[in-house]
CSV table of C-alpha atoms and ligand atoms in Angstrom, one decimal:
chain,number,residue,atom,x,y,z
A,1,UNK,CA,-33.0,-1.5,15.9
A,2,UNK,CA,-33.1,-3.9,13.1
A,3,UNK,CA,-31.0,-4.5,10.0
A,4,UNK,CA,-33.9,-4.1,7.5
A,5,UNK,CA,-34.6,-0.5,8.5
A,6,UNK,CA,-31.0,0.4,8.3
A,7,UNK,CA,-30.8,-1.0,4.8
A,8,UNK,CA,-34.1,0.6,3.7
A,9,UNK,CA,-32.8,3.9,5.0
A,10,UNK,CA,-29.6,3.7,2.8
A,11,UNK,CA,-31.3,2.3,0.1
A,12,UNK,CA,-33.7,5.4,-0.2
A,13,UNK,CA,-30.9,7.7,0.0
A,14,UNK,CA,-31.1,8.9,3.7
A,15,UNK,CA,-28.2,9.5,6.0
A,16,UNK,CA,-27.8,6.9,8.6
A,17,UNK,CA,-28.3,8.2,12.2
A,18,UNK,CA,-25.3,7.7,14.6
A,19,UNK,CA,-27.1,5.1,16.6
A,20,UNK,CA,-28.0,3.0,13.5
A,21,UNK,CA,-24.2,2.9,12.4
A,22,UNK,CA,-23.0,2.0,15.9
A,23,UNK,CA,-25.6,-0.9,16.2
A,24,UNK,CA,-25.2,-2.2,12.6
A,25,UNK,CA,-21.3,-2.5,12.8
A,26,UNK,CA,-21.3,-3.9,16.2
A,27,UNK,CA,-24.2,-6.5,15.5
A,28,UNK,CA,-22.5,-7.5,12.2
A,29,UNK,CA,-19.2,-8.1,14.1
A,30,UNK,CA,-21.0,-10.2,16.7
A,31,UNK,CA,-22.7,-12.3,14.0
A,32,UNK,CA,-26.3,-10.8,14.7
A,33,UNK,CA,-26.6,-9.2,11.3
A,34,UNK,CA,-26.2,-11.7,8.7
A,35,UNK,CA,-23.8,-11.5,5.8
A,36,UNK,CA,-26.6,-11.0,3.3
A,37,UNK,CA,-27.8,-8.0,5.2
A,38,UNK,CA,-24.4,-6.4,5.4
A,39,UNK,CA,-23.8,-7.2,1.5
A,40,UNK,CA,-27.3,-5.3,1.0
A,41,UNK,CA,-26.2,-2.4,3.0
A,42,UNK,CA,-22.5,-2.2,1.5
A,43,UNK,CA,-24.2,-2.1,-1.9
A,44,UNK,CA,-26.6,0.6,-0.9
A,45,UNK,CA,-23.6,2.6,0.6
A,46,UNK,CA,-21.6,2.1,-2.8
A,47,UNK,CA,-24.6,3.3,-4.7
A,48,UNK,CA,-25.8,6.3,-2.5
A,49,UNK,CA,-22.6,7.2,-0.7
A,50,UNK,CA,-22.2,8.5,2.7
A,51,UNK,CA,-21.7,12.1,4.3
A,52,UNK,CA,-18.4,13.1,6.0
A,53,UNK,CA,-20.3,12.8,9.4
A,54,UNK,CA,-21.5,9.1,8.6
A,55,UNK,CA,-18.1,8.0,7.4
A,56,UNK,CA,-16.6,9.5,10.6
A,57,UNK,CA,-19.1,7.5,12.7
A,58,UNK,CA,-18.7,4.5,10.5
A,59,UNK,CA,-15.0,4.4,11.1
A,60,UNK,CA,-15.2,5.2,15.0
A,61,UNK,CA,-17.8,2.2,15.1
A,62,UNK,CA,-15.3,-0.2,13.3
A,63,UNK,CA,-12.4,1.0,15.7
A,64,UNK,CA,-14.6,0.4,18.7
A,65,UNK,CA,-15.1,-3.4,17.6
A,66,UNK,CA,-11.4,-4.0,18.6
A,67,UNK,CA,-8.3,-3.0,20.7
A,68,UNK,CA,-6.4,0.2,20.2
A,69,UNK,CA,-2.5,0.2,20.6
A,70,UNK,CA,-1.0,2.6,22.7
A,71,UNK,CA,2.7,4.0,22.1
A,72,UNK,CA,2.3,6.8,24.4
A,73,UNK,CA,5.1,5.4,26.6
A,74,UNK,CA,7.7,5.7,23.8
A,75,UNK,CA,10.3,8.8,24.1
A,76,UNK,CA,9.8,9.4,20.4
A,77,UNK,CA,6.7,10.8,18.5
A,78,UNK,CA,5.0,8.2,16.3
A,79,UNK,CA,4.5,8.6,12.6
A,80,UNK,CA,3.3,6.2,9.9
A,81,UNK,CA,2.8,5.9,6.2
A,82,UNK,CA,0.0,4.2,4.3
A,83,UNK,CA,0.1,3.5,0.5
A,84,UNK,CA,-3.1,2.6,-1.3
A,85,UNK,CA,-0.9,0.2,-3.1
A,86,UNK,CA,0.6,-0.2,-6.6
A,87,UNK,CA,3.3,-2.0,-8.7
A,88,UNK,CA,6.8,-1.9,-7.5
A,89,UNK,CA,5.8,0.1,-4.4
A,90,UNK,CA,8.6,-0.9,-2.1
A,91,UNK,CA,8.8,2.6,-0.4
A,92,UNK,CA,8.2,1.4,3.1
A,93,UNK,CA,11.4,-0.6,3.1
A,94,UNK,CA,13.7,2.3,2.9
A,95,UNK,CA,11.2,4.7,4.4
A,96,UNK,CA,10.7,3.2,7.9
A,97,UNK,CA,14.4,2.9,8.8
A,98,UNK,CA,15.0,6.5,7.3
A,99,UNK,CA,12.4,8.1,9.2
A,100,UNK,CA,13.4,6.3,12.4
A,101,UNK,CA,17.1,7.3,11.8
A,102,UNK,CA,15.7,11.0,12.0
A,103,UNK,CA,14.3,10.6,15.4
A,104,UNK,CA,10.6,9.2,15.0
A,105,UNK,CA,9.1,6.0,15.9
A,106,UNK,CA,7.5,4.2,13.1
A,107,UNK,CA,4.9,1.5,13.9
A,108,UNK,CA,4.1,0.1,10.4
A,109,UNK,CA,1.3,-2.5,10.3
A,110,UNK,CA,1.4,-3.8,6.7
A,111,UNK,CA,-0.4,-6.2,4.6
A,112,UNK,CA,0.2,-8.9,1.9
A,113,UNK,CA,-0.3,-8.5,-1.7
A,114,UNK,CA,-3.4,-9.5,-3.6
A,115,UNK,CA,-3.8,-9.8,-7.4
A,116,UNK,CA,-1.4,-7.4,-9.4
A,117,UNK,CA,-0.4,-5.2,-6.6
A,118,UNK,CA,2.4,-6.3,-4.0
A,119,UNK,CA,2.5,-6.3,-0.3
A,120,UNK,CA,5.2,-5.1,2.0
A,121,UNK,CA,5.2,-8.3,4.3
A,122,UNK,CA,5.7,-10.6,1.2
A,123,UNK,CA,8.7,-8.4,0.2
A,124,UNK,CA,10.3,-8.6,3.5
A,125,UNK,CA,9.7,-12.4,3.9
A,126,UNK,CA,12.2,-12.7,0.8
A,127,UNK,CA,14.8,-11.9,3.5
A,128,UNK,CA,16.1,-15.2,5.0
A,129,UNK,CA,14.7,-15.5,8.7
A,130,UNK,CA,12.4,-12.5,8.7
A,131,UNK,CA,9.2,-12.8,10.8
A,132,UNK,CA,6.1,-10.7,10.0
A,133,UNK,CA,4.3,-11.9,13.2
A,134,UNK,CA,5.3,-10.3,16.4
A,135,UNK,CA,3.4,-9.6,19.5
A,136,UNK,CA,2.6,-6.1,20.9
A,137,UNK,CA,5.2,-6.2,23.6
A,138,UNK,CA,7.9,-7.2,21.3
A,139,UNK,CA,6.7,-4.4,18.8
A,140,UNK,CA,7.0,-1.9,21.6
A,141,UNK,CA,10.5,-3.3,22.5
A,142,UNK,CA,11.8,-2.9,18.9
A,143,UNK,CA,10.3,0.7,18.6
A,144,UNK,CA,12.2,1.7,21.6
A,145,UNK,CA,15.5,-0.1,20.6
A,146,UNK,CA,15.5,0.5,16.8
A,147,UNK,CA,12.6,3.0,16.1
A,148,UNK,CA,11.0,1.1,13.3
A,149,UNK,CA,8.9,-2.0,13.0
A,150,UNK,CA,7.2,-3.4,9.9
A,151,UNK,CA,4.9,-6.4,10.9
A,152,UNK,CA,1.5,-7.9,10.4
A,153,UNK,CA,-1.6,-6.3,12.0
A,154,UNK,CA,-2.8,-8.5,14.9
A,155,UNK,CA,-6.4,-10.0,14.9
A,156,UNK,CA,-7.9,-7.7,17.5
A,157,UNK,CA,-7.4,-4.5,15.5
A,158,UNK,CA,-10.8,-3.3,14.0
A,159,UNK,CA,-12.2,-6.9,13.6
A,160,UNK,CA,-15.4,-5.5,12.0
A,161,UNK,CA,-13.1,-4.4,9.0
A,162,UNK,CA,-11.7,-7.8,8.7
A,163,UNK,CA,-15.1,-9.2,8.2
A,164,UNK,CA,-16.5,-6.5,6.1
A,165,UNK,CA,-13.5,-6.2,3.8
A,166,UNK,CA,-13.7,-10.1,3.0
A,167,UNK,CA,-17.4,-9.6,2.3
A,168,UNK,CA,-16.8,-6.6,0.1
A,169,UNK,CA,-14.3,-8.6,-1.8
A,170,UNK,CA,-16.9,-11.1,-3.1
A,171,UNK,CA,-19.9,-8.8,-3.5
A,172,UNK,CA,-18.6,-6.1,-5.7
A,173,UNK,CA,-18.5,-3.6,-3.2
A,174,UNK,CA,-14.7,-2.9,-2.7
A,175,UNK,CA,-14.8,0.3,-5.1
A,176,UNK,CA,-16.7,2.6,-2.5
A,177,UNK,CA,-14.8,5.6,-1.5
A,178,UNK,CA,-16.6,5.8,2.0
A,179,UNK,CA,-16.0,2.0,2.5
A,180,UNK,CA,-12.2,2.1,1.3
A,181,UNK,CA,-11.6,5.3,3.4
A,182,UNK,CA,-13.1,4.0,6.5
A,183,UNK,CA,-11.5,0.5,6.2
A,184,UNK,CA,-7.9,1.9,5.7
A,185,UNK,CA,-8.5,4.7,8.4
A,186,UNK,CA,-10.1,2.4,11.0
A,187,UNK,CA,-7.0,0.1,11.1
A,188,UNK,CA,-4.5,3.1,10.9
A,189,UNK,CA,-6.2,5.0,13.8
A,190,UNK,CA,-6.5,1.9,15.9
A,191,UNK,CA,-2.9,1.3,15.4
A,192,UNK,CA,-2.4,4.4,17.6
A,193,UNK,CA,0.1,6.5,15.5
A,194,UNK,CA,0.1,10.2,16.4
A,195,UNK,CA,0.7,11.2,12.7
A,196,UNK,CA,0.1,9.6,9.4
A,197,UNK,CA,1.1,10.4,5.7
A,198,UNK,CA,-1.0,8.7,3.0
A,199,UNK,CA,0.4,7.9,-0.3
A,200,UNK,CA,-2.8,7.8,-2.5
A,201,UNK,CA,-1.9,6.6,-5.9
A,202,UNK,CA,-3.6,7.4,-9.2
A,203,UNK,CA,-3.1,5.5,-12.4
A,204,UNK,CA,-3.5,2.1,-14.2
A,205,UNK,CA,-1.7,0.0,-11.4
A,206,UNK,CA,-3.6,1.6,-8.6
A,207,UNK,CA,-7.0,1.2,-7.1
A,208,UNK,CA,-7.9,4.7,-8.1
A,209,UNK,CA,-7.5,4.9,-12.0
A,210,UNK,CA,-8.1,8.8,-12.0
A,211,UNK,CA,-6.5,11.6,-10.3
A,212,UNK,CA,-10.2,13.1,-9.5
A,213,UNK,CA,-11.0,9.7,-7.7
A,214,UNK,CA,-7.6,9.7,-5.8
A,215,UNK,CA,-8.2,13.2,-4.6
A,216,UNK,CA,-11.7,12.3,-3.3
A,217,UNK,CA,-10.3,9.4,-1.5
A,218,UNK,CA,-7.4,11.3,-0.1
A,219,UNK,CA,-9.6,14.2,1.2
A,220,UNK,CA,-11.8,11.7,2.7
A,221,UNK,CA,-9.2,9.9,4.7
A,222,UNK,CA,-7.3,13.1,5.7
A,223,UNK,CA,-10.5,14.4,7.0
A,224,UNK,CA,-11.2,11.2,9.0
A,225,UNK,CA,-7.6,11.2,10.5
A,226,UNK,CA,-7.9,14.8,11.4
A,227,UNK,CA,-11.4,14.3,13.2
A,228,UNK,CA,-9.9,11.4,15.2
A,229,UNK,CA,-7.0,13.6,16.3
A,230,UNK,CA,-4.3,12.1,14.1
A,231,UNK,CA,-2.2,14.6,12.2
A,232,UNK,CA,-2.8,13.4,8.7
A,233,UNK,CA,-1.5,14.5,5.3
A,234,UNK,CA,-1.8,12.8,1.8
A,235,UNK,CA,0.4,12.9,-1.2
A,236,UNK,CA,-1.2,12.1,-4.6
A,237,UNK,CA,1.2,10.0,-6.7
A,238,UNK,CA,1.6,8.5,-10.1
A,239,UNK,CA,1.0,4.7,-10.6
A,240,UNK,CA,0.7,4.8,-14.4
A,241,UNK,CA,4.1,3.1,-14.6
A,242,UNK,CA,5.7,1.0,-12.0
A,243,UNK,CA,7.9,2.7,-9.2
A,244,UNK,CA,11.6,2.1,-9.7
A,245,UNK,CA,12.9,-0.8,-11.9
A,246,UNK,CA,11.7,-3.8,-10.1
A,247,UNK,CA,8.2,-5.4,-9.4
A,248,UNK,CA,8.6,-8.7,-7.3
A,249,UNK,CA,9.6,-9.5,-3.7
A,250,UNK,CA,13.4,-10.2,-3.6
A,251,UNK,CA,13.9,-7.9,-6.6
A,252,UNK,CA,12.3,-5.1,-4.6
A,253,UNK,CA,14.1,-5.7,-1.6
A,254,UNK,CA,17.4,-5.4,-3.5
A,255,UNK,CA,16.3,-2.1,-4.9
A,256,UNK,CA,15.4,-0.8,-1.4
A,257,UNK,CA,18.9,-1.7,-0.1
A,258,UNK,CA,20.5,0.2,-3.1
A,259,UNK,CA,18.4,3.3,-2.0
A,260,UNK,CA,19.6,3.0,1.4
A,261,UNK,CA,23.1,2.6,0.1
A,262,UNK,CA,22.8,6.1,-1.4
A,263,UNK,CA,21.8,4.8,-5.0
A,264,UNK,CA,18.7,3.4,-6.5
A,265,UNK,CA,16.2,4.8,-9.1
A,266,UNK,CA,15.5,8.5,-9.0
A,267,UNK,CA,11.8,8.2,-8.7
A,268,UNK,CA,12.1,5.7,-5.6
A,269,UNK,CA,14.7,8.2,-4.0
A,270,UNK,CA,12.3,11.2,-4.8
A,271,UNK,CA,9.2,9.6,-3.2
A,272,UNK,CA,11.2,8.1,-0.2
A,273,UNK,CA,12.4,11.5,0.6
A,274,UNK,CA,9.1,13.4,-0.2
A,275,UNK,CA,7.2,11.0,2.2
A,276,UNK,CA,9.9,11.1,4.9
A,277,UNK,CA,9.6,14.8,4.9
A,278,UNK,CA,6.0,14.7,5.3
A,279,UNK,CA,6.2,12.0,8.1
A,280,UNK,CA,8.8,14.1,10.2
A,281,UNK,CA,6.9,17.2,9.8
A,282,UNK,CA,3.6,15.8,10.9
A,283,UNK,CA,5.6,14.3,13.9
A,284,UNK,CA,6.9,18.0,14.7
A,285,UNK,CA,10.4,16.9,13.8
A,286,UNK,CA,10.8,19.9,11.4
A,287,UNK,CA,14.6,20.2,11.7
A,288,UNK,CA,15.4,16.5,10.8
A,289,UNK,CA,17.3,16.2,7.3
A,290,UNK,CA,16.3,12.7,5.8
A,291,UNK,CA,18.5,13.4,2.6
A,292,UNK,CA,21.5,13.5,5.0
A,293,UNK,CA,20.4,10.4,6.8
A,294,UNK,CA,20.2,8.4,3.6
A,295,UNK,CA,23.4,9.7,2.2
A,296,UNK,CA,25.3,9.5,5.6
A,297,UNK,CA,24.4,5.8,6.2
A,298,UNK,CA,22.4,6.1,9.4
A,299,UNK,CA,19.2,5.0,7.5
A,300,UNK,CA,21.1,1.9,6.3
A,301,UNK,CA,22.3,1.2,10.0
A,302,UNK,CA,18.6,1.4,11.2
A,303,UNK,CA,17.5,-0.9,8.3
A,304,UNK,CA,20.0,-3.5,9.4
A,305,UNK,CA,18.9,-3.5,13.0
A,306,UNK,CA,15.3,-3.5,12.1
A,307,UNK,CA,15.7,-6.6,10.0
A,308,UNK,CA,17.7,-8.4,12.7
A,309,UNK,CA,15.3,-7.4,15.3
A,310,UNK,CA,12.7,-9.6,13.5
A,311,UNK,CA,15.0,-12.5,12.9
A,312,UNK,CA,16.1,-11.6,9.4
A,313,UNK,CA,19.8,-11.7,8.1
A,314,UNK,CA,20.5,-8.4,6.5
A,315,UNK,CA,23.8,-10.0,5.1
A,316,UNK,CA,22.2,-13.2,3.7
A,317,UNK,CA,22.1,-13.5,-0.2
A,318,UNK,CA,18.6,-12.8,-1.5
A,319,UNK,CA,16.8,-15.7,-3.4
A,320,UNK,CA,17.4,-15.7,-7.2
A,321,UNK,CA,15.0,-17.2,-9.7
A,322,UNK,CA,15.8,-20.3,-11.5
A,323,UNK,CA,14.9,-19.0,-14.9
A,324,UNK,CA,14.9,-15.6,-16.6
A,325,UNK,CA,13.4,-14.5,-19.8
A,326,UNK,CA,14.6,-11.1,-21.7
A,327,UNK,CA,11.9,-9.0,-23.5
A,328,UNK,CA,13.6,-6.8,-26.2
A,329,UNK,CA,12.4,-3.4,-27.1
A,330,UNK,CA,10.2,-3.6,-30.1
A,331,UNK,CA,11.6,-0.6,-31.9
A,332,UNK,CA,14.1,2.0,-31.7
A,333,UNK,CA,13.0,5.4,-30.2
A,334,UNK,CA,11.8,6.8,-26.8
A,335,UNK,CA,9.9,4.6,-24.4
A,336,UNK,CA,6.5,6.6,-24.0
A,337,UNK,CA,4.6,4.1,-21.9
A,338,UNK,CA,5.3,1.1,-19.7
A,339,UNK,CA,1.9,0.2,-18.2
A,340,UNK,CA,2.0,-0.3,-14.4
A,341,UNK,CA,-0.9,-2.7,-14.6
A,342,UNK,CA,0.4,-4.9,-17.2
A,343,UNK,CA,3.9,-5.2,-15.3
A,344,UNK,CA,1.8,-5.9,-12.2
A,345,UNK,CA,0.0,-8.6,-13.8
A,346,UNK,CA,3.2,-10.1,-15.4
A,347,UNK,CA,4.7,-10.2,-12.0
A,348,UNK,CA,1.8,-11.7,-10.4
A,349,UNK,CA,1.7,-14.4,-13.2
A,350,UNK,CA,5.3,-15.0,-12.9
A,351,UNK,CA,4.6,-16.1,-9.1
A,352,UNK,CA,5.2,-13.0,-7.3
A,353,UNK,CA,1.6,-12.4,-6.4
A,354,UNK,CA,-1.4,-14.4,-5.3
A,355,UNK,CA,-4.9,-14.7,-6.5
A,356,UNK,CA,-6.3,-15.9,-3.2
A,357,UNK,CA,-5.2,-14.8,0.2
A,358,UNK,CA,-4.0,-18.5,1.1
A,359,UNK,CA,-1.8,-18.8,-1.9
A,360,UNK,CA,2.0,-18.9,-1.5
A,361,UNK,CA,4.3,-16.4,-3.3
A,362,UNK,CA,7.7,-17.1,-5.0
A,363,UNK,CA,10.2,-14.8,-3.4
A,364,UNK,CA,12.3,-14.5,-6.5
A,365,UNK,CA,9.8,-14.1,-9.1
A,366,UNK,CA,9.1,-10.7,-10.8
A,367,UNK,CA,9.9,-8.1,-13.6
A,368,UNK,CA,13.0,-6.2,-13.8
A,369,UNK,CA,12.7,-3.0,-16.2
A,370,UNK,CA,15.9,-1.7,-18.0
A,371,UNK,CA,14.3,1.6,-19.1
A,372,UNK,CA,11.5,4.0,-17.8
A,373,UNK,CA,9.3,6.1,-19.9
A,374,UNK,CA,11.3,9.1,-21.3
A,375,UNK,CA,14.5,6.9,-22.0
A,376,UNK,CA,15.7,5.9,-25.3
A,377,UNK,CA,15.5,2.4,-26.3
A,378,UNK,CA,17.1,0.3,-29.3
A,379,UNK,CA,15.2,-2.3,-31.1
A,380,UNK,CA,16.3,-5.7,-29.9
A,381,UNK,CA,18.0,-4.4,-26.7
A,382,UNK,CA,16.8,-5.8,-23.5
A,383,UNK,CA,13.8,-3.7,-22.1
A,384,UNK,CA,12.6,-6.2,-19.4
A,385,UNK,CA,13.7,-9.3,-17.6
A,386,UNK,CA,11.1,-11.7,-16.4
A,387,UNK,CA,12.1,-13.9,-13.2
A,388,UNK,CA,10.5,-17.1,-12.2
A,389,UNK,CA,11.1,-20.6,-10.6
A,390,UNK,CA,8.6,-22.0,-12.9
A,391,UNK,CA,9.3,-21.2,-16.5
A,392,UNK,CA,5.8,-22.6,-17.8
A,393,UNK,CA,4.5,-19.2,-16.4
A,394,UNK,CA,6.5,-17.1,-19.0
A,395,UNK,CA,3.8,-17.3,-21.7
A,396,UNK,CA,1.0,-15.9,-19.4
A,397,UNK,CA,3.3,-13.2,-18.3
A,398,UNK,CA,4.2,-12.3,-21.9
A,399,UNK,CA,0.5,-12.2,-22.8
A,400,UNK,CA,0.0,-9.5,-20.2
A,401,UNK,CA,2.9,-7.4,-21.6
A,402,UNK,CA,1.5,-7.8,-25.1
A,403,UNK,CA,-1.8,-6.2,-24.3
A,404,UNK,CA,-2.7,-3.1,-26.3
A,405,UNK,CA,-0.8,-0.1,-24.9
A,406,UNK,CA,1.4,-2.1,-22.5
A,407,UNK,CA,4.7,-1.1,-23.9
A,408,UNK,CA,4.8,1.9,-26.1
A,409,UNK,CA,7.8,3.2,-28.1
A,410,UNK,CA,7.7,6.5,-30.3
A,411,UNK,CA,10.1,7.1,-33.1
A,412,UNK,CA,12.9,9.5,-31.9
A,413,UNK,CA,11.6,12.5,-33.9
A,414,UNK,CA,8.0,12.0,-32.8
A,415,UNK,CA,6.5,14.5,-30.3
A,416,UNK,CA,7.1,12.7,-27.1
A,417,UNK,CA,4.5,13.3,-24.5
A,418,UNK,CA,5.6,14.7,-21.0
A,419,UNK,CA,6.3,12.0,-18.5
A,420,UNK,CA,3.9,12.4,-15.5
A,421,UNK,CA,5.9,13.5,-12.4
A,422,UNK,CA,6.0,11.1,-9.4
A,423,UNK,CA,4.3,13.4,-7.0
A,424,UNK,CA,1.1,14.9,-8.5
A,425,UNK,CA,-0.4,16.7,-5.5
A,426,UNK,CA,-0.7,17.1,-1.8
A,427,UNK,CA,-3.9,17.3,0.5
A,428,UNK,CA,-3.9,18.6,4.1
A,429,UNK,CA,-7.0,19.4,6.0
A,430,UNK,CA,-8.3,23.0,6.1
B,501,URA,N1,-7.2,-1.5,1.6
B,501,URA,C1,-8.0,-1.7,2.8
B,501,URA,O1,-7.4,-1.8,3.8
B,501,URA,N2,-9.2,-1.6,2.7
B,501,URA,C2,-10.0,-1.2,1.5
B,501,URA,O2,-11.1,-1.1,1.5
B,501,URA,C3,-9.1,-1.1,0.2
B,501,URA,C4,-7.7,-1.2,0.3
């Protein structure tokens, strides 16, 4: 077997044989296939695609390069959620304790934000004392005691993906549906969850800008999960506008706690409950009632125990930014658009996100929304509040919000386009 013949086969539009896939992934992880050879292959895959059988084999080969976690000793069924990422997506924070409060175990390996899209670990690190890094034994112990863990993935899980994702990032090959699907699913399958619900987002603030692309990614991932014996379902959800009323780490924790206390913005509550029902159904807990667990306070109790188990103080005040700046509504009327990408870039520029993996983030930075599309607004009244510790960043954040189409207000008597629902579709196998 040699790398050049594998690259040529994909370059010329042929399907790769299972033995070619196994070899190239293993040899690349061991350093025998060079970075430039894998870049050429990734580009050939981006241009010519892969069949369902090839993607399944590619995913299995990536899983085989590392360890697989095993939660079979737990008395509860395991169920997890993965979101393809977006702006203001704090759903994991209320969702993991809610689903645990309903009787499942939630082993949630999460990531950090990059660019305009936030990361769950950065959000939780806004809580004083909270630790993202825990070992497998500690993870199992917390799952047994509390039922939910949100933590960083260990180095040993799908190491082929770690290497390949970094390569794709610098070779213009991130946007290949077979490579995205196999990257996400290799980590989720290696994590050892019995059931998985995917939140595949579509819109300006998402990876997938169109609903058609989001559907194709969702179908590919649901197929991969099913082929590997993980009960997998996907919801297609809106990311043209931010989720909830906050984007930024501590601001999002505050909103998640509001949801756990029985309040919070309607779209965050709706999506949390929709995903909770899917996770519980997929785990076989069809009698559970997540709306009751949220209203009755058991999800909040689980949240407090989950945060404390990882060193966090659920009662500690969250960090507050040193400076704020208010953006007024530009006109009186109905807010018809508040672009997720523009808000995400503004939050990132205020310090909530990072441009490179090594960069630090500001816990308190971000954007607070005072209205959502469909709401009436009055010229000059506050529409957004920008938060940062470094006020010299306000100018760059405002520039993102002044981009064409970022904020749209229609006069009250104009025909107002319908606001997109939060959940746009559902994909299950077969
Ligand atoms: N997230 C991943 O883990 N992998 C991708 O390829 C894209 C998003």
